[in-house]
CSV table of C-alpha atoms in Angstrom, one decimal:
chain,number,residue,atom,x,y,z
T,1,MET,CA,-13.0,-5.9,-9.5
T,2,TYR,CA,-14.1,-2.3,-7.2
T,3,THR,CA,-16.9,-4.2,-5.5
T,4,GLU,CA,-13.7,-6.8,-4.7
T,5,MET,CA,-10.8,-4.1,-4.2
T,6,PHE,CA,-13.5,-1.8,-1.3
T,7,THR,CA,-14.2,-5.1,0.0
T,8,GLN,CA,-10.4,-5.9,0.4
T,9,MET,CA,-9.9,-2.2,1.8
T,10,LYS,CA,-12.6,-3.4,4.4
T,11,LYS,CA,-10.8,-5.7,5.1
T,12,GLN,CA,-7.7,-3.8,6.1
T,13,LEU,CA,-9.8,-1.1,7.9
T,14,GLY,CA,-11.0,-4.3,10.0
T,15,GLN,CA,-7.3,-4.7,10.7
T,16,LEU,CA,-6.4,-1.0,11.1
T,17,ASP,CA,-8.9,-1.1,14.1
T,18,LYS,CA,-7.3,-4.4,15.6
T,19,TRP,CA,-3.9,-2.4,15.5
T,20,LEU,CA,-5.2,0.6,17.6
T,21,GLY,CA,-6.6,-2.2,20.2
T,22,THR,CA,-3.2,-3.5,20.1
T,23,ALA,CA,-1.4,-0.7,20.7
T,24,GLU,CA,-3.9,0.8,23.4
T,25,GLU,CA,-3.4,-2.5,25.3
T,26,TYR,CA,0.7,-1.8,24.4
T,27,ALA,CA,-0.1,1.3,26.3
T,28,LYS,CA,-1.8,0.2,29.6
T,29,SER,CA,0.6,-2.5,29.7
T,30,LYS,CA,3.6,-0.4,30.2
T,31,ALA,CA,1.4,2.5,32.2
T,32,PHE,CA,1.8,5.1,29.5
T,33,ASP,CA,-1.1,7.2,28.2
T,34,PRO,CA,-2.6,4.8,25.0
T,35,ASN,CA,-3.6,8.8,23.0
T,36,VAL,CA,1.0,9.7,23.3
T,37,PHE,CA,0.1,7.1,20.0
T,38,LEU,CA,-1.6,9.9,17.9
T,39,ALA,CA,1.0,12.2,18.2
T,40,LEU,CA,3.9,10.0,17.1
T,41,ARG,CA,5.2,10.0,13.5
T,42,LEU,CA,8.4,8.9,12.3
T,43,ALA,CA,9.7,12.1,11.5
T,44,PRO,CA,9.1,15.3,12.0
T,45,ASP,CA,7.8,16.8,9.1
T,46,GLN,CA,5.2,14.0,8.7
T,47,PHE,CA,2.0,13.8,9.6
T,48,PRO,CA,1.4,12.5,13.2
T,49,LEU,CA,-0.4,8.9,13.5
T,50,ALA,CA,-3.8,10.5,13.7
T,51,ARG,CA,-3.7,12.3,10.7
T,52,GLN,CA,-2.0,9.0,9.1
T,53,VAL,CA,-5.7,6.8,10.0
T,54,GLN,CA,-8.2,9.7,8.7
T,55,ILE,CA,-6.6,10.1,5.8
T,56,CYS,CA,-6.6,6.6,5.2
T,57,CYS,CA,-10.3,6.4,6.0
T,58,ASP,CA,-11.4,9.5,3.7
T,59,SER,CA,-9.3,7.3,1.3
T,60,ALA,CA,-11.8,5.0,1.6
T,61,LYS,CA,-14.7,6.7,1.8
T,62,LEU,CA,-13.7,9.3,-1.1
T,63,GLY,CA,-13.5,6.6,-2.9
T,64,ALA,CA,-16.3,4.7,-2.7
T,65,SER,CA,-18.4,7.9,-2.7
T,66,LEU,CA,-16.9,9.4,-6.0
T,67,LEU,CA,-16.7,6.2,-8.2
T,68,GLY,CA,-19.9,4.5,-6.2
T,69,GLY,CA,-22.2,7.7,-6.7
T,70,LYS,CA,-22.8,8.0,-3.4
T,71,PRO,CA,-23.0,10.9,-0.7
T,72,ALA,CA,-20.4,10.3,1.8
T,73,GLU,CA,-20.8,11.5,5.5
T,74,SER,CA,-18.6,14.1,7.1
T,75,HIS,CA,-15.7,13.8,9.4
T,76,PRO,CA,-14.1,16.5,11.1
T,77,ASP,CA,-11.2,15.2,12.2
T,78,THR,CA,-11.4,15.6,15.6
T,79,GLU,CA,-10.1,12.5,17.3
T,80,GLN,CA,-8.6,12.7,20.7
T,81,THR,CA,-8.1,8.8,21.3
T,82,LEU,CA,-6.9,5.4,20.1
T,83,GLU,CA,-11.1,5.0,20.6
T,84,ALA,CA,-12.3,7.3,18.6
T,85,LEU,CA,-9.9,6.8,15.9
T,86,GLN,CA,-11.5,3.0,15.9
T,87,GLU,CA,-15.2,4.8,15.6
T,88,ARG,CA,-13.7,6.1,13.2
T,89,VAL,CA,-12.7,3.5,11.6
T,90,ARG,CA,-15.9,1.7,12.2
T,91,SER,CA,-18.1,4.5,10.6
T,92,VAL,CA,-16.3,4.2,7.0
T,93,ILE,CA,-16.1,0.7,7.4
T,94,ALA,CA,-20.5,1.0,7.9
T,95,TYR,CA,-20.4,3.8,4.8
T,96,LEU,CA,-18.5,0.5,2.9
T,97,ASP,CA,-21.6,-2.0,3.5
T,98,GLY,CA,-23.6,0.7,2.1
T,99,PHE,CA,-21.8,-0.1,-1.6
T,100,SER,CA,-23.9,-2.9,-3.6
T,101,PRO,CA,-21.8,-4.2,-6.8
T,102,GLN,CA,-23.9,-2.1,-9.0
T,103,ASP,CA,-23.0,0.8,-7.6
T,104,PHE,CA,-19.5,0.3,-8.9
T,105,ASP,CA,-21.5,-0.4,-12.9
T,106,ASP,CA,-19.7,3.0,-14.6
T,107,ALA,CA,-17.0,3.4,-11.9
T,108,ALA,CA,-14.7,3.0,-14.2
T,109,THR,CA,-15.8,5.8,-16.9
T,110,ARG,CA,-17.1,8.4,-14.6
T,111,VAL,CA,-15.9,11.5,-14.3
T,112,VAL,CA,-13.8,12.7,-11.2
T,113,SER,CA,-12.7,15.6,-9.9
T,114,GLN,CA,-12.3,17.2,-6.4
T,115,PRO,CA,-12.1,21.5,-6.1
T,116,ARG,CA,-8.4,21.6,-5.2
T,117,TRP,CA,-8.0,20.0,-9.0
T,118,LYS,CA,-8.9,23.1,-10.3
T,119,GLY,CA,-11.3,21.5,-12.6
T,120,GLU,CA,-8.9,19.0,-14.0
T,121,TRP,CA,-10.6,15.3,-13.8
T,122,MET,CA,-9.4,12.0,-14.2
T,123,THR,CA,-11.1,8.5,-15.4
T,124,GLY,CA,-12.6,6.7,-12.5
T,125,ALA,CA,-10.6,3.6,-13.4
T,126,ASP,CA,-7.2,6.0,-13.3
T,127,TYR,CA,-8.7,8.0,-10.6
T,128,PHE,CA,-8.5,4.9,-8.4
T,129,VAL,CA,-5.7,2.9,-9.8
T,130,GLN,CA,-3.7,6.0,-9.5
T,131,HIS,CA,-5.2,7.6,-6.2
T,132,VAL,CA,-7.1,6.0,-4.4
T,133,GLN,CA,-5.6,2.5,-4.3
T,134,PRO,CA,-1.8,4.0,-3.6
T,135,ASN,CA,-3.3,7.2,-0.8
T,136,PHE,CA,-5.0,3.7,1.1
T,137,PHE,CA,-2.2,1.7,1.2
T,138,PHE,CA,0.6,4.5,2.0
T,139,HIS,CA,-1.5,6.0,5.0
T,140,LEU,CA,-2.3,2.6,5.8
T,141,THR,CA,1.1,1.6,6.0
T,142,THR,CA,2.7,4.5,7.8
T,143,ALA,CA,0.1,4.1,10.6
T,144,TYR,CA,1.6,0.3,11.0
T,145,ALA,CA,5.0,1.3,10.5
T,146,ILE,CA,4.6,4.1,13.2
T,147,PHE,CA,2.5,2.0,16.0
T,148,ARG,CA,6.3,-1.0,14.6
T,149,HIS,CA,8.7,1.8,15.3
T,150,ASN,CA,7.5,2.4,18.4
T,151,GLY,CA,7.0,-1.4,20.3
T,152,VAL,CA,3.4,-2.3,19.6
T,153,SER,CA,3.1,-5.7,18.2
T,154,VAL,CA,2.0,-6.1,15.1
T,155,GLY,CA,3.1,-8.4,12.1
T,156,LYS,CA,2.5,-8.4,8.6
T,157,ARG,CA,-0.5,-10.5,9.3
T,158,ASP,CA,-1.8,-8.9,11.5
T,159,PHE,CA,-1.5,-6.1,8.4
T,160,LEU,CA,-2.8,-8.5,5.9
T,161,GLY,CA,-5.5,-10.3,7.6
T,162,PRO,CA,-7.4,-13.4,6.7
T,163,GLN,CA,-6.9,-14.9,3.2
T,164,SER,CA,-9.4,-16.7,0.7
T,165,LYS,CA,-6.7,-19.8,0.9
T,166,ARG,CA,-8.9,-23.5,-0.3
T,167,PRO,CA,-8.2,-26.8,1.6
T,168,PRO,CA,-6.2,-28.7,-1.0
T,169,ALA,CA,-7.7,-29.9,-4.5
T,170,ASN,CA,-7.7,-34.2,-3.9
Y,1,MET,CA,-7.6,-4.1,-15.0
Y,2,TYR,CA,-4.9,-6.1,-14.5
Y,3,THR,CA,-3.2,-4.7,-16.7
Y,4,GLU,CA,-4.0,-1.3,-15.4
Y,5,MET,CA,-2.5,-2.4,-11.8
Y,6,PHE,CA,0.7,-4.1,-13.0
Y,7,THR,CA,1.6,-1.0,-15.3
Y,8,GLN,CA,0.6,1.6,-12.1
Y,9,MET,CA,2.9,-1.5,-10.3
Y,10,LYS,CA,5.6,-0.4,-12.7
Y,11,LYS,CA,5.2,3.0,-11.8
Y,12,GLN,CA,5.2,2.4,-8.4
Y,13,LEU,CA,9.0,0.6,-8.6
Y,14,GLY,CA,10.2,3.5,-11.2
Y,15,GLN,CA,9.5,5.6,-8.5
Y,16,LEU,CA,10.8,3.4,-5.8
Y,17,ASP,CA,14.2,3.3,-8.3
Y,18,LYS,CA,14.6,6.8,-7.8
Y,19,TRP,CA,14.4,7.0,-4.1
Y,20,LEU,CA,16.9,4.9,-4.2
Y,21,GLY,CA,19.3,7.5,-5.6
Y,22,THR,CA,17.6,10.2,-3.9
Y,23,ALA,CA,19.4,8.2,-0.8
Y,24,GLU,CA,22.4,7.3,-2.1
Y,25,GLU,CA,23.2,11.5,-3.0
Y,26,TYR,CA,22.0,12.3,0.3
Y,27,ALA,CA,24.4,9.8,2.2
Y,28,LYS,CA,27.0,11.9,-0.3
Y,29,SER,CA,26.2,15.1,0.8
Y,30,LYS,CA,26.5,14.5,4.4
Y,31,ALA,CA,29.7,12.3,3.9
Y,32,PHE,CA,28.3,8.9,5.0
Y,33,ASP,CA,29.0,5.5,2.7
Y,34,PRO,CA,25.6,5.3,0.6
Y,35,ASN,CA,24.7,1.5,1.5
Y,36,VAL,CA,24.2,2.1,5.7
Y,37,PHE,CA,20.3,2.6,4.0
Y,38,LEU,CA,20.6,-1.5,3.2
Y,39,ALA,CA,21.1,-2.0,6.8
Y,40,LEU,CA,17.9,0.4,8.7
Y,41,ARG,CA,14.6,-0.6,9.6
Y,42,LEU,CA,12.5,0.9,12.0
Y,43,ALA,CA,12.3,-2.0,14.8
Y,44,PRO,CA,14.5,-4.8,15.5
Y,45,ASP,CA,12.5,-7.9,14.4
Y,46,GLN,CA,11.5,-5.8,11.3
Y,47,PHE,CA,13.3,-6.5,7.6
Y,48,PRO,CA,15.8,-4.0,6.8
Y,49,LEU,CA,15.9,-1.7,4.1
Y,50,ALA,CA,17.3,-4.6,1.0
Y,51,ARG,CA,14.9,-6.8,2.5
Y,52,GLN,CA,12.0,-4.6,2.0
Y,53,VAL,CA,12.5,-3.7,-2.3
Y,54,GLN,CA,13.5,-7.1,-2.3
Y,55,ILE,CA,10.2,-8.8,-1.2
Y,56,CYS,CA,8.5,-5.7,-3.4
Y,57,CYS,CA,10.2,-6.6,-6.3
Y,58,ASP,CA,9.3,-10.3,-6.0
Y,59,SER,CA,5.8,-9.0,-5.2
Y,60,ALA,CA,5.2,-7.8,-8.8
Y,61,LYS,CA,7.3,-10.4,-10.5
Y,62,LEU,CA,5.5,-13.2,-9.0
Y,63,GLY,CA,2.1,-12.0,-9.0
Y,64,ALA,CA,2.7,-11.1,-12.9
Y,65,SER,CA,4.3,-14.7,-13.7
Y,66,LEU,CA,0.9,-16.3,-12.2
Y,67,LEU,CA,-1.0,-14.6,-13.3
Y,68,GLY,CA,-0.2,-13.4,-16.9
Y,69,GLY,CA,1.4,-17.3,-17.0
Y,70,LYS,CA,4.9,-16.1,-18.2
Y,71,PRO,CA,8.2,-18.0,-15.9
Y,72,ALA,CA,10.0,-15.2,-13.6
Y,73,GLU,CA,13.8,-14.5,-13.7
Y,74,SER,CA,15.6,-15.8,-10.3
Y,75,HIS,CA,16.5,-13.4,-8.2
Y,76,PRO,CA,19.4,-14.0,-5.6
Y,77,ASP,CA,19.0,-11.8,-2.6
Y,78,THR,CA,23.0,-10.4,-3.0
Y,79,GLU,CA,21.9,-7.0,-4.0
Y,80,GLN,CA,24.6,-4.9,-1.7
Y,81,THR,CA,23.9,-1.2,-2.6
Y,82,LEU,CA,21.9,1.1,-3.6
Y,83,GLU,CA,22.4,1.1,-7.3
Y,84,ALA,CA,22.6,-3.0,-7.1
Y,85,LEU,CA,18.8,-2.3,-6.0
Y,86,GLN,CA,18.2,-0.3,-8.5
Y,87,GLU,CA,18.6,-2.6,-11.4
Y,88,ARG,CA,17.2,-5.6,-9.2
Y,89,VAL,CA,13.7,-2.5,-9.5
Y,90,ARG,CA,14.7,-2.3,-13.0
Y,91,SER,CA,14.9,-5.8,-14.3
Y,92,VAL,CA,11.0,-5.9,-12.7
Y,93,ILE,CA,10.0,-3.0,-14.9
Y,94,ALA,CA,11.8,-4.5,-17.5
Y,95,TYR,CA,10.0,-8.0,-17.1
Y,96,LEU,CA,6.8,-6.3,-16.6
Y,97,ASP,CA,7.2,-5.0,-19.8
Y,98,GLY,CA,7.0,-7.8,-21.4
Y,99,PHE,CA,3.5,-8.5,-20.9
Y,100,SER,CA,0.6,-7.5,-22.6
Y,101,PRO,CA,-3.2,-6.9,-21.8
Y,102,GLN,CA,-3.9,-10.3,-23.3
Y,103,ASP,CA,-2.1,-12.5,-20.5
Y,104,PHE,CA,-4.1,-11.7,-17.9
Y,105,ASP,CA,-7.9,-12.1,-19.7
Y,106,ASP,CA,-8.2,-15.6,-17.2
Y,107,ALA,CA,-6.0,-14.3,-14.3
Y,108,ALA,CA,-9.2,-13.3,-12.2
Y,109,THR,CA,-9.6,-17.4,-12.9
Y,110,ARG,CA,-6.5,-18.7,-12.6
Y,111,VAL,CA,-5.7,-21.0,-9.4
Y,112,VAL,CA,-2.6,-19.9,-8.2
Y,113,SER,CA,-0.5,-21.8,-5.3
Y,114,GLN,CA,2.7,-21.5,-3.5
Y,115,PRO,CA,5.1,-24.1,-2.6
Y,116,ARG,CA,4.4,-23.2,1.1
Y,117,TRP,CA,1.0,-23.4,0.8
Y,118,LYS,CA,0.8,-27.2,1.0
Y,119,GLY,CA,-1.9,-27.4,-1.5
Y,120,GLU,CA,-4.1,-24.3,-0.8
Y,121,TRP,CA,-4.8,-22.6,-3.0
Y,122,MET,CA,-6.7,-19.2,-4.3
Y,123,THR,CA,-8.2,-17.7,-7.1
Y,124,GLY,CA,-6.4,-15.5,-9.5
Y,125,ALA,CA,-8.6,-13.0,-8.5
Y,126,ASP,CA,-8.2,-13.5,-4.2
Y,127,TYR,CA,-4.6,-13.9,-4.9
Y,128,PHE,CA,-4.4,-10.4,-6.5
Y,129,VAL,CA,-6.9,-8.8,-4.4
Y,130,GLN,CA,-5.8,-9.5,-1.2
Y,131,HIS,CA,-1.8,-10.8,-1.8
Y,132,VAL,CA,-0.5,-9.7,-4.4
Y,133,GLN,CA,-1.4,-5.5,-3.7
Y,134,PRO,CA,-1.1,-5.5,0.0
Y,135,ASN,CA,2.3,-7.3,-0.1
Y,136,PHE,CA,3.6,-5.0,-2.4
Y,137,PHE,CA,2.4,-2.1,-1.1
Y,138,PHE,CA,3.5,-3.2,2.6
Y,139,HIS,CA,6.7,-3.6,1.7
Y,140,LEU,CA,6.9,0.0,-1.0
Y,141,THR,CA,5.9,1.9,1.2
Y,142,THR,CA,7.8,0.4,4.5
Y,143,ALA,CA,11.4,1.1,2.4
Y,144,TYR,CA,9.9,5.3,1.5
Y,145,ALA,CA,9.1,5.3,5.7
Y,146,ILE,CA,12.4,3.5,6.7
Y,147,PHE,CA,14.0,6.5,3.9
Y,148,ARG,CA,11.6,9.2,5.4
Y,149,HIS,CA,12.7,8.3,9.6
Y,150,ASN,CA,16.5,8.2,8.1
Y,151,GLY,CA,16.0,12.2,6.6
Y,152,VAL,CA,15.6,11.4,2.7
Y,153,SER,CA,14.1,13.7,1.5
Y,154,VAL,CA,11.3,12.1,-0.4
Y,155,GLY,CA,7.2,12.9,-0.3
Y,156,LYS,CA,4.1,12.1,-1.0
Y,157,ARG,CA,4.5,13.4,-4.6
Y,158,ASP,CA,7.2,11.0,-5.2
Y,159,PHE,CA,5.8,8.2,-3.1
Y,160,LEU,CA,2.2,8.9,-5.9
Y,161,GLY,CA,4.6,10.1,-9.2
Y,162,PRO,CA,2.6,11.8,-12.0
Y,163,GLN,CA,-0.6,11.0,-12.1
Y,164,SER,CA,-2.8,10.9,-15.1
Y,165,LYS,CA,-5.4,14.5,-14.8
Y,166,ARG,CA,-6.7,15.5,-17.7
Y,167,PRO,CA,-7.1,19.7,-18.5
Y,168,PRO,CA,-10.6,21.5,-17.5
Y,169,ALA,CA,-12.9,20.3,-20.2
Y,170,ASN,CA,-14.4,23.8,-21.1
């Protein structure tokens, strides 16, 4: 199941990559600086678009690293353009491509912790279900909502991406 | 894993219940009609708050019904108040409480379809990972974003809810 879930996250990151491109095109069609988007937010005390994308990426990257046991590459959070955010997203997709199903064989029972948890820990299963997934979707959807609120033409299908529907059986 | 995932959805619905209460209190503190929230949206061609809550509820309800094999109660989408939306959310939590882990034993291999799919179908695993989860979090986070954008005091911890962190081992 972990493999299927991270495969889904890769798909969702691919959709995020497309929204970033759609935002760039929208800005060009309206003749404003596309990178204005990076500082937009839905509330004054909310992280702006750039940070939403960065944390979304980090949720998937750190989740795979801690549950699949591979070191994660470092990202310094210095992106200044939509294209740089796209590169960030693509680098995480490439990182996730490096995992095999076997890497997650003992994911559920791993002991997971982070420095800011001050010694507290979670089982891998709890960490994935209660932390990785909700955080990933929270920041992904917030990025989408910022675009949506600011005129970028994205819809539910752009959020979900292609579905593995199978043809009628008869 | 399905049981853990639906348990998480129950927790998230419990958080949504709380945001609805927080929105009600906020409206009262500012002396405006709390039910104004039901029609708010982030873009003119986006579903308003009430519909986001309804679809979030339906994603969890229908997902559990199709994967766990129990008929789902019907909801006519007629809520006119924040309290009525809270009742809707609570009824879905109660419905999810009726499932045991054994109900999901063959969830991954079930054949899942919906009338509007015109005979097409998905495996239970694909349906859950590609459809139920992304839809649930999409509408949950969009509801949160509408509240956030309109001044309701909710933050990331209110989104995530309590985490099963365990004390240091030493």
